[in-house]
Amino acid sequence: MTKQHANWSPYDNNGGSCVAIAGSDYCVIAADTRMSTGYNILTRDYSKISHLAEKCVMASSGFQADVKALQKVLSARHLTYQHQHNKQMSCPAMAQLLSNTLYYKRFFPYYSFNVLGGLDSEGKGCVFTYDAVGSYERVGYSSQGSGSTLIMPFLDNQLKSPSPLLLPAQDAVTPLSEAEAVDLVKTVFASATERDIYTGDKVEIVILNAGGIHREFMDLRKTDAFTEECMFMIDLF
């Protein structure tokens, strides 16, 4: 008889999708509230968005236990920064701190896929997108998570961000107004929910501008179209 070895992993993927869009004087960050494991929904009301600093917000997908650990580390280091400098950390500074923190753990990484958004020192919107080991880039918009492969082509089609290879460097912010960006976020989540079983229930939208931080929610489908069709077929038999 062949020996059977248990396949154990220290990681899990709890799914979910995150989106961020930067404008000339605002930033919109959004994430759905479903947390899953495999084909099970653990909760339908889980926030994936963390408020790190006065003008900086992070949305994270992946293994939510690692995400929580990462948020605690960033919060502690931000508190140290405040005591040493007597001010809040800027969004670009927080972006570098997040990169350093992820890279420090590169041999046993946080299984989290992050997008950081906020306002820079000039009041412009900024979005930073990351891989799991800290490589990051400032962009005009980004998406992370299980629905990102559905959302990013849609955003590319609608926003057409300039290539970072162009010289002189082009401004990465999107030309949309704040209201248009919020509507676009709602549209991409409604679309992704139809095809991704790990995205759904509600979308939490955080808007940063000169007036502060605003938060709103929009209901999404509780189940995807394929699941509803399966349930319909079960009812028939």
PDB file of C-alpha atoms in Angstrom:
ATOM      1  CA  MET A   1       0.000   0.000   0.000  1.00  0.00           C
ATOM      2  CA  THR A   2       1.220   3.507  -0.819  1.00  0.00           C
ATOM      3  CA  LYS A   3       1.504   5.937   2.054  1.00  0.00           C
ATOM      4  CA  GLN A   4      -1.035   8.732   2.142  1.00  0.00           C
ATOM      5  CA  HIS A   5       0.354  12.126   3.134  1.00  0.00           C
ATOM      6  CA  ALA A   6      -1.938  14.828   4.438  1.00  0.00           C
ATOM      7  CA  ASN A   7      -1.758  17.984   2.347  1.00  0.00           C
ATOM      8  CA  TRP A   8      -1.578  20.763   4.923  1.00  0.00           C
ATOM      9  CA  SER A   9      -0.940  24.393   4.131  1.00  0.00           C
ATOM     10  CA  PRO A  10      -0.417  27.345   6.487  1.00  0.00           C
ATOM     11  CA  TYR A  11      -2.391  29.477   4.030  1.00  0.00           C
ATOM     12  CA  ASP A  12      -5.969  29.789   2.872  1.00  0.00           C
ATOM     13  CA  ASN A  13      -7.555  32.060   0.284  1.00  0.00           C
ATOM     14  CA  ASN A  14     -10.682  33.743   1.594  1.00  0.00           C
ATOM     15  CA  GLY A  15     -11.487  35.352  -1.759  1.00  0.00           C
ATOM     16  CA  GLY A  16     -13.033  38.738  -2.392  1.00  0.00           C
ATOM     17  CA  SER A  17     -12.170  41.631  -4.687  1.00  0.00           C
ATOM     18  CA  CYS A  18     -10.716  45.111  -4.146  1.00  0.00           C
ATOM     19  CA  VAL A  19     -10.672  48.138  -6.456  1.00  0.00           C
ATOM     20  CA  ALA A  20      -9.100  51.605  -6.164  1.00  0.00           C
ATOM     21  CA  ILE A  21      -9.331  54.605  -8.502  1.00  0.00           C
ATOM     22  CA  ALA A  22      -7.362  57.863  -8.113  1.00  0.00           C
ATOM     23  CA  GLY A  23      -8.640  61.205  -9.395  1.00  0.00           C
ATOM     24  CA  SER A  24      -7.273  64.734  -9.460  1.00  0.00           C
ATOM     25  CA  ASP A  25      -8.536  65.520  -5.935  1.00  0.00           C
ATOM     26  CA  TYR A  26     -10.044  62.263  -4.647  1.00  0.00           C
ATOM     27  CA  CYS A  27      -9.472  58.538  -4.263  1.00  0.00           C
ATOM     28  CA  VAL A  28     -12.107  55.794  -4.259  1.00  0.00           C
ATOM     29  CA  ILE A  29     -11.339  52.434  -2.625  1.00  0.00           C
ATOM     30  CA  ALA A  30     -13.875  49.607  -2.606  1.00  0.00           C
ATOM     31  CA  ALA A  31     -14.111  45.951  -1.619  1.00  0.00           C
ATOM     32  CA  ASP A  32     -16.881  43.390  -1.301  1.00  0.00           C
ATOM     33  CA  THR A  33     -17.883  42.045   2.123  1.00  0.00           C
ATOM     34  CA  ARG A  34     -18.007  38.279   1.428  1.00  0.00           C
ATOM     35  CA  MET A  35     -15.420  36.049   3.128  1.00  0.00           C
ATOM     36  CA  SER A  36     -15.257  32.445   1.923  1.00  0.00           C
ATOM     37  CA  THR A  37     -13.198  29.292   2.209  1.00  0.00           C
ATOM     38  CA  GLY A  38     -13.552  26.742  -0.565  1.00  0.00           C
ATOM     39  CA  TYR A  39     -17.263  26.586  -1.416  1.00  0.00           C
ATOM     40  CA  ASN A  40     -18.339  27.807   2.036  1.00  0.00           C
ATOM     41  CA  ILE A  41     -19.284  31.386   2.881  1.00  0.00           C
ATOM     42  CA  LEU A  42     -17.926  32.211   6.353  1.00  0.00           C
ATOM     43  CA  THR A  43     -19.584  35.611   6.602  1.00  0.00           C
ATOM     44  CA  ARG A  44     -21.417  38.022   4.303  1.00  0.00           C
ATOM     45  CA  ASP A  45     -20.509  41.175   6.263  1.00  0.00           C
ATOM     46  CA  TYR A  46     -16.705  41.346   6.570  1.00  0.00           C
ATOM     47  CA  SER A  47     -14.870  44.608   5.837  1.00  0.00           C
ATOM     48  CA  LYS A  48     -11.667  44.212   3.803  1.00  0.00           C
ATOM     49  CA  ILE A  49     -10.830  47.928   4.078  1.00  0.00           C
ATOM     50  CA  SER A  50      -8.510  49.276   6.776  1.00  0.00           C
ATOM     51  CA  HIS A  51      -8.033  52.958   7.640  1.00  0.00           C
ATOM     52  CA  LEU A  52      -4.251  53.231   8.179  1.00  0.00           C
ATOM     53  CA  ALA A  53      -3.717  56.990   8.390  1.00  0.00           C
ATOM     54  CA  GLU A  54      -5.616  60.252   8.070  1.00  0.00           C
ATOM     55  CA  LYS A  55      -5.411  60.217   4.260  1.00  0.00           C
ATOM     56  CA  CYS A  56      -4.575  56.581   3.579  1.00  0.00           C
ATOM     57  CA  VAL A  57      -6.735  53.456   3.278  1.00  0.00           C
ATOM     58  CA  MET A  58      -5.787  49.869   2.408  1.00  0.00           C
ATOM     59  CA  ALA A  59      -8.013  47.181   0.888  1.00  0.00           C
ATOM     60  CA  SER A  60      -6.779  43.581   1.065  1.00  0.00           C
ATOM     61  CA  SER A  61      -7.751  40.235  -0.374  1.00  0.00           C
ATOM     62  CA  GLY A  62      -6.250  36.795   0.246  1.00  0.00           C
ATOM     63  CA  PHE A  63      -5.767  35.073   3.617  1.00  0.00           C
ATOM     64  CA  GLN A  64      -7.595  37.290   6.097  1.00  0.00           C
ATOM     65  CA  ALA A  65      -5.630  36.033   9.138  1.00  0.00           C
ATOM     66  CA  ASP A  66      -2.439  37.284   7.452  1.00  0.00           C
ATOM     67  CA  VAL A  67      -4.206  40.507   6.499  1.00  0.00           C
ATOM     68  CA  LYS A  68      -5.121  41.128  10.156  1.00  0.00           C
ATOM     69  CA  ALA A  69      -1.525  40.458  11.236  1.00  0.00           C
ATOM     70  CA  LEU A  70      -0.257  42.858   8.550  1.00  0.00           C
ATOM     71  CA  GLN A  71      -2.717  45.576   9.628  1.00  0.00           C
ATOM     72  CA  LYS A  72      -1.525  45.272  13.259  1.00  0.00           C
ATOM     73  CA  VAL A  73       2.127  45.639  12.229  1.00  0.00           C
ATOM     74  CA  LEU A  74       1.377  48.709  10.077  1.00  0.00           C
ATOM     75  CA  SER A  75      -0.723  50.263  12.849  1.00  0.00           C
ATOM     76  CA  ALA A  76       2.077  49.779  15.411  1.00  0.00           C
ATOM     77  CA  ARG A  77       4.736  51.246  13.087  1.00  0.00           C
ATOM     78  CA  HIS A  78       2.481  54.189  12.231  1.00  0.00           C
ATOM     79  CA  LEU A  79       1.993  54.885  15.949  1.00  0.00           C
ATOM     80  CA  THR A  80       5.792  54.872  16.420  1.00  0.00           C
ATOM     81  CA  TYR A  81       6.129  57.277  13.471  1.00  0.00           C
ATOM     82  CA  GLN A  82       3.541  59.628  15.025  1.00  0.00           C
ATOM     83  CA  HIS A  83       5.404  59.714  18.352  1.00  0.00           C
ATOM     84  CA  GLN A  84       8.744  60.381  16.637  1.00  0.00           C
ATOM     85  CA  HIS A  85       7.585  62.982  14.082  1.00  0.00           C
ATOM     86  CA  ASN A  86       4.453  64.397  15.719  1.00  0.00           C
ATOM     87  CA  LYS A  87       2.421  64.026  12.517  1.00  0.00           C
ATOM     88  CA  GLN A  88       0.453  61.495  10.479  1.00  0.00           C
ATOM     89  CA  MET A  89       2.250  59.447   7.848  1.00  0.00           C
ATOM     90  CA  SER A  90       1.556  60.519   4.254  1.00  0.00           C
ATOM     91  CA  CYS A  91       0.084  58.053   1.774  1.00  0.00           C
ATOM     92  CA  PRO A  92       3.333  57.671  -0.283  1.00  0.00           C
ATOM     93  CA  ALA A  93       5.266  57.106   2.971  1.00  0.00           C
ATOM     94  CA  MET A  94       2.749  54.472   4.070  1.00  0.00           C
ATOM     95  CA  ALA A  95       3.098  52.854   0.628  1.00  0.00           C
ATOM     96  CA  GLN A  96       6.864  52.506   1.171  1.00  0.00           C
ATOM     97  CA  LEU A  97       6.319  51.170   4.705  1.00  0.00           C
ATOM     98  CA  LEU A  98       3.894  48.544   3.382  1.00  0.00           C
ATOM     99  CA  SER A  99       6.413  47.516   0.701  1.00  0.00           C
ATOM    100  CA  ASN A 100       9.214  47.175   3.291  1.00  0.00           C
ATOM    101  CA  THR A 101       6.958  45.179   5.641  1.00  0.00           C
ATOM    102  CA  LEU A 102       5.930  42.733   2.908  1.00  0.00           C
ATOM    103  CA  TYR A 103       9.506  42.327   1.639  1.00  0.00           C
ATOM    104  CA  TYR A 104      10.790  41.674   5.175  1.00  0.00           C
ATOM    105  CA  LYS A 105       8.511  38.602   5.253  1.00  0.00           C
ATOM    106  CA  ARG A 106       9.389  37.431   1.737  1.00  0.00           C
ATOM    107  CA  PHE A 107      10.585  33.956   2.814  1.00  0.00           C
ATOM    108  CA  PHE A 108       7.308  33.238   4.632  1.00  0.00           C
ATOM    109  CA  PRO A 109       5.126  35.991   3.144  1.00  0.00           C
ATOM    110  CA  TYR A 110       1.850  37.450   4.246  1.00  0.00           C
ATOM    111  CA  TYR A 111      -0.628  35.846   1.836  1.00  0.00           C
ATOM    112  CA  SER A 112      -2.343  39.158   1.187  1.00  0.00           C
ATOM    113  CA  PHE A 113      -2.869  41.095  -2.015  1.00  0.00           C
ATOM    114  CA  ASN A 114      -3.159  44.763  -1.240  1.00  0.00           C
ATOM    115  CA  VAL A 115      -4.149  47.986  -2.893  1.00  0.00           C
ATOM    116  CA  LEU A 116      -3.389  51.232  -1.067  1.00  0.00           C
ATOM    117  CA  GLY A 117      -5.198  54.473  -1.820  1.00  0.00           C
ATOM    118  CA  GLY A 118      -5.345  58.014  -0.505  1.00  0.00           C
ATOM    119  CA  LEU A 119      -4.219  61.580  -1.087  1.00  0.00           C
ATOM    120  CA  ASP A 120      -0.611  62.720  -1.476  1.00  0.00           C
ATOM    121  CA  SER A 121       0.951  65.925  -0.095  1.00  0.00           C
ATOM    122  CA  GLU A 122      -0.440  67.923  -3.048  1.00  0.00           C
ATOM    123  CA  GLY A 123      -3.999  66.682  -2.472  1.00  0.00           C
ATOM    124  CA  LYS A 124      -3.969  64.456  -5.564  1.00  0.00           C
ATOM    125  CA  GLY A 125      -5.411  60.974  -5.469  1.00  0.00           C
ATOM    126  CA  CYS A 126      -2.875  58.157  -5.444  1.00  0.00           C
ATOM    127  CA  VAL A 127      -3.186  54.378  -5.762  1.00  0.00           C
ATOM    128  CA  PHE A 128      -0.427  51.845  -5.070  1.00  0.00           C
ATOM    129  CA  THR A 129      -0.768  48.218  -6.116  1.00  0.00           C
ATOM    130  CA  TYR A 130       1.286  45.333  -4.657  1.00  0.00           C
ATOM    131  CA  ASP A 131       2.239  41.723  -5.060  1.00  0.00           C
ATOM    132  CA  ALA A 132       2.621  39.428  -2.022  1.00  0.00           C
ATOM    133  CA  VAL A 133       6.310  40.224  -1.428  1.00  0.00           C
ATOM    134  CA  GLY A 134       6.273  44.019  -1.593  1.00  0.00           C
ATOM    135  CA  SER A 135       6.868  44.953  -5.235  1.00  0.00           C
ATOM    136  CA  TYR A 136       4.667  47.997  -5.824  1.00  0.00           C
ATOM    137  CA  GLU A 137       3.803  50.683  -8.334  1.00  0.00           C
ATOM    138  CA  ARG A 138       1.881  53.951  -8.287  1.00  0.00           C
ATOM    139  CA  VAL A 139      -0.986  53.742 -10.761  1.00  0.00           C
ATOM    140  CA  GLY A 140      -4.229  55.520 -11.601  1.00  0.00           C
ATOM    141  CA  TYR A 141      -6.394  52.503 -10.811  1.00  0.00           C
ATOM    142  CA  SER A 142      -5.964  48.903  -9.733  1.00  0.00           C
ATOM    143  CA  SER A 143      -7.762  45.754  -8.649  1.00  0.00           C
ATOM    144  CA  GLN A 144      -6.719  42.818  -6.474  1.00  0.00           C
ATOM    145  CA  GLY A 145      -8.367  39.579  -5.419  1.00  0.00           C
ATOM    146  CA  SER A 146     -10.385  36.745  -6.890  1.00  0.00           C
ATOM    147  CA  GLY A 147     -12.343  39.006  -9.252  1.00  0.00           C
ATOM    148  CA  SER A 148      -9.382  41.072 -10.452  1.00  0.00           C
ATOM    149  CA  THR A 149      -9.014  39.098 -13.696  1.00  0.00           C
ATOM    150  CA  LEU A 150     -12.567  40.165 -14.555  1.00  0.00           C
ATOM    151  CA  ILE A 151     -12.346  43.733 -13.264  1.00  0.00           C
ATOM    152  CA  MET A 152      -8.973  44.901 -14.642  1.00  0.00           C
ATOM    153  CA  PRO A 153      -9.822  44.433 -18.351  1.00  0.00           C
ATOM    154  CA  PHE A 154     -12.994  46.448 -17.786  1.00  0.00           C
ATOM    155  CA  LEU A 155     -11.058  49.251 -16.075  1.00  0.00           C
ATOM    156  CA  ASP A 156      -8.385  49.174 -18.804  1.00  0.00           C
ATOM    157  CA  ASN A 157     -11.092  49.587 -21.426  1.00  0.00           C
ATOM    158  CA  GLN A 158     -12.767  52.474 -19.610  1.00  0.00           C
ATOM    159  CA  LEU A 159      -9.745  54.366 -18.274  1.00  0.00           C
ATOM    160  CA  LYS A 160      -6.757  53.523 -20.538  1.00  0.00           C
ATOM    161  CA  SER A 161      -3.974  54.497 -18.125  1.00  0.00           C
ATOM    162  CA  PRO A 162      -0.828  55.897 -19.842  1.00  0.00           C
ATOM    163  CA  SER A 163       2.173  53.586 -20.052  1.00  0.00           C
ATOM    164  CA  PRO A 164       4.775  54.156 -17.283  1.00  0.00           C
ATOM    165  CA  LEU A 165       7.443  53.833 -20.007  1.00  0.00           C
ATOM    166  CA  LEU A 166       6.384  57.074 -21.723  1.00  0.00           C
ATOM    167  CA  LEU A 167       8.727  60.038 -21.422  1.00  0.00           C
ATOM    168  CA  PRO A 168       8.126  62.575 -20.088  1.00  0.00           C
ATOM    169  CA  ALA A 169       6.155  60.744 -17.372  1.00  0.00           C
ATOM    170  CA  GLN A 170       2.396  61.047 -17.665  1.00  0.00           C
ATOM    171  CA  ASP A 171       0.128  61.814 -14.691  1.00  0.00           C
ATOM    172  CA  ALA A 172      -1.401  58.561 -13.454  1.00  0.00           C
ATOM    173  CA  VAL A 173      -4.683  60.034 -12.148  1.00  0.00           C
ATOM    174  CA  THR A 174      -7.852  59.215 -14.056  1.00  0.00           C
ATOM    175  CA  PRO A 175      -9.915  61.890 -15.839  1.00  0.00           C
ATOM    176  CA  LEU A 176     -13.201  60.867 -14.172  1.00  0.00           C
ATOM    177  CA  SER A 177     -15.086  63.014 -11.708  1.00  0.00           C
ATOM    178  CA  GLU A 178     -15.653  61.622  -8.225  1.00  0.00           C
ATOM    179  CA  ALA A 179     -19.273  60.683  -8.947  1.00  0.00           C
ATOM    180  CA  GLU A 180     -18.289  58.966 -12.214  1.00  0.00           C
ATOM    181  CA  ALA A 181     -15.585  56.961 -10.421  1.00  0.00           C
ATOM    182  CA  VAL A 182     -18.061  55.783  -7.771  1.00  0.00           C
ATOM    183  CA  ASP A 183     -20.534  54.752 -10.483  1.00  0.00           C
ATOM    184  CA  LEU A 184     -17.772  52.865 -12.321  1.00  0.00           C
ATOM    185  CA  VAL A 185     -16.817  50.997  -9.132  1.00  0.00           C
ATOM    186  CA  LYS A 186     -20.438  49.975  -8.604  1.00  0.00           C
ATOM    187  CA  THR A 187     -20.655  48.776 -12.208  1.00  0.00           C
ATOM    188  CA  VAL A 188     -17.492  46.644 -12.074  1.00  0.00           C
ATOM    189  CA  PHE A 189     -18.557  44.966  -8.840  1.00  0.00           C
ATOM    190  CA  ALA A 190     -22.044  44.245 -10.151  1.00  0.00           C
ATOM    191  CA  SER A 191     -20.404  42.677 -13.217  1.00  0.00           C
ATOM    192  CA  ALA A 192     -17.778  40.662 -11.303  1.00  0.00           C
ATOM    193  CA  THR A 193     -20.420  39.266  -8.940  1.00  0.00           C
ATOM    194  CA  GLU A 194     -22.126  37.567 -11.888  1.00  0.00           C
ATOM    195  CA  ARG A 195     -19.035  35.446 -12.670  1.00  0.00           C
ATOM    196  CA  ASP A 196     -16.978  35.146  -9.467  1.00  0.00           C
ATOM    197  CA  ILE A 197     -18.474  33.058  -6.663  1.00  0.00           C
ATOM    198  CA  TYR A 198     -16.075  34.591  -4.104  1.00  0.00           C
ATOM    199  CA  THR A 199     -17.305  38.157  -4.721  1.00  0.00           C
ATOM    200  CA  GLY A 200     -20.738  39.226  -3.581  1.00  0.00           C
ATOM    201  CA  ASP A 201     -23.250  40.263  -0.892  1.00  0.00           C
ATOM    202  CA  LYS A 202     -22.285  43.957  -0.535  1.00  0.00           C
ATOM    203  CA  VAL A 203     -19.634  46.366  -1.759  1.00  0.00           C
ATOM    204  CA  GLU A 204     -18.121  48.826   0.699  1.00  0.00           C
ATOM    205  CA  ILE A 205     -16.983  52.069  -0.953  1.00  0.00           C
ATOM    206  CA  VAL A 206     -14.650  54.526   0.805  1.00  0.00           C
ATOM    207  CA  ILE A 207     -14.153  57.989  -0.737  1.00  0.00           C
ATOM    208  CA  LEU A 208     -11.246  60.216   0.323  1.00  0.00           C
ATOM    209  CA  ASN A 209     -11.194  63.891  -0.639  1.00  0.00           C
ATOM    210  CA  ALA A 210     -10.372  67.289   0.860  1.00  0.00           C
ATOM    211  CA  GLY A 211     -13.546  67.101   2.958  1.00  0.00           C
ATOM    212  CA  GLY A 212     -12.483  63.888   4.691  1.00  0.00           C
ATOM    213  CA  ILE A 213     -13.499  60.250   4.386  1.00  0.00           C
ATOM    214  CA  HIS A 214     -16.972  59.086   3.342  1.00  0.00           C
ATOM    215  CA  ARG A 215     -18.268  55.534   3.322  1.00  0.00           C
ATOM    216  CA  GLU A 216     -21.207  53.958   1.528  1.00  0.00           C
ATOM    217  CA  PHE A 217     -22.526  50.474   0.771  1.00  0.00           C
ATOM    218  CA  MET A 218     -24.336  48.879  -2.159  1.00  0.00           C
ATOM    219  CA  ASP A 219     -26.023  45.480  -2.147  1.00  0.00           C
ATOM    220  CA  LEU A 220     -24.758  42.842  -4.600  1.00  0.00           C
ATOM    221  CA  ARG A 221     -26.126  39.451  -5.571  1.00  0.00           C
ATOM    222  CA  LYS A 222     -26.172  36.940  -2.723  1.00  0.00           C
ATOM    223  CA  THR A 223     -25.344  34.100  -5.151  1.00  0.00           C
ATOM    224  CA  ASP A 224     -23.880  33.962  -8.650  1.00  0.00           C
ATOM    225  CA  ALA A 225     -25.859  33.003 -11.761  1.00  0.00           C
ATOM    226  CA  PHE A 226     -24.359  29.479 -11.958  1.00  0.00           C
ATOM    227  CA  THR A 227     -25.307  28.687  -8.348  1.00  0.00           C
ATOM    228  CA  GLU A 228     -28.844  29.974  -8.906  1.00  0.00           C
ATOM    229  CA  GLU A 229     -29.175  27.766 -11.996  1.00  0.00           C
ATOM    230  CA  CYS A 230     -27.968  24.730 -10.011  1.00  0.00           C
ATOM    231  CA  MET A 231     -30.450  25.464  -7.245  1.00  0.00           C
ATOM    232  CA  PHE A 232     -33.227  25.802  -9.856  1.00  0.00           C
ATOM    233  CA  MET A 233     -32.294  22.413 -11.358  1.00  0.00           C
ATOM    234  CA  ILE A 234     -32.313  20.828  -7.889  1.00  0.00           C
ATOM    235  CA  ASP A 235     -35.812  22.218  -7.268  1.00  0.00           C
ATOM    236  CA  LEU A 236     -37.007  20.663 -10.540  1.00  0.00           C
ATOM    237  CA  PHE A 237     -35.943  17.197  -9.409  1.00  0.00           C
TER     238      PHE A 237
END
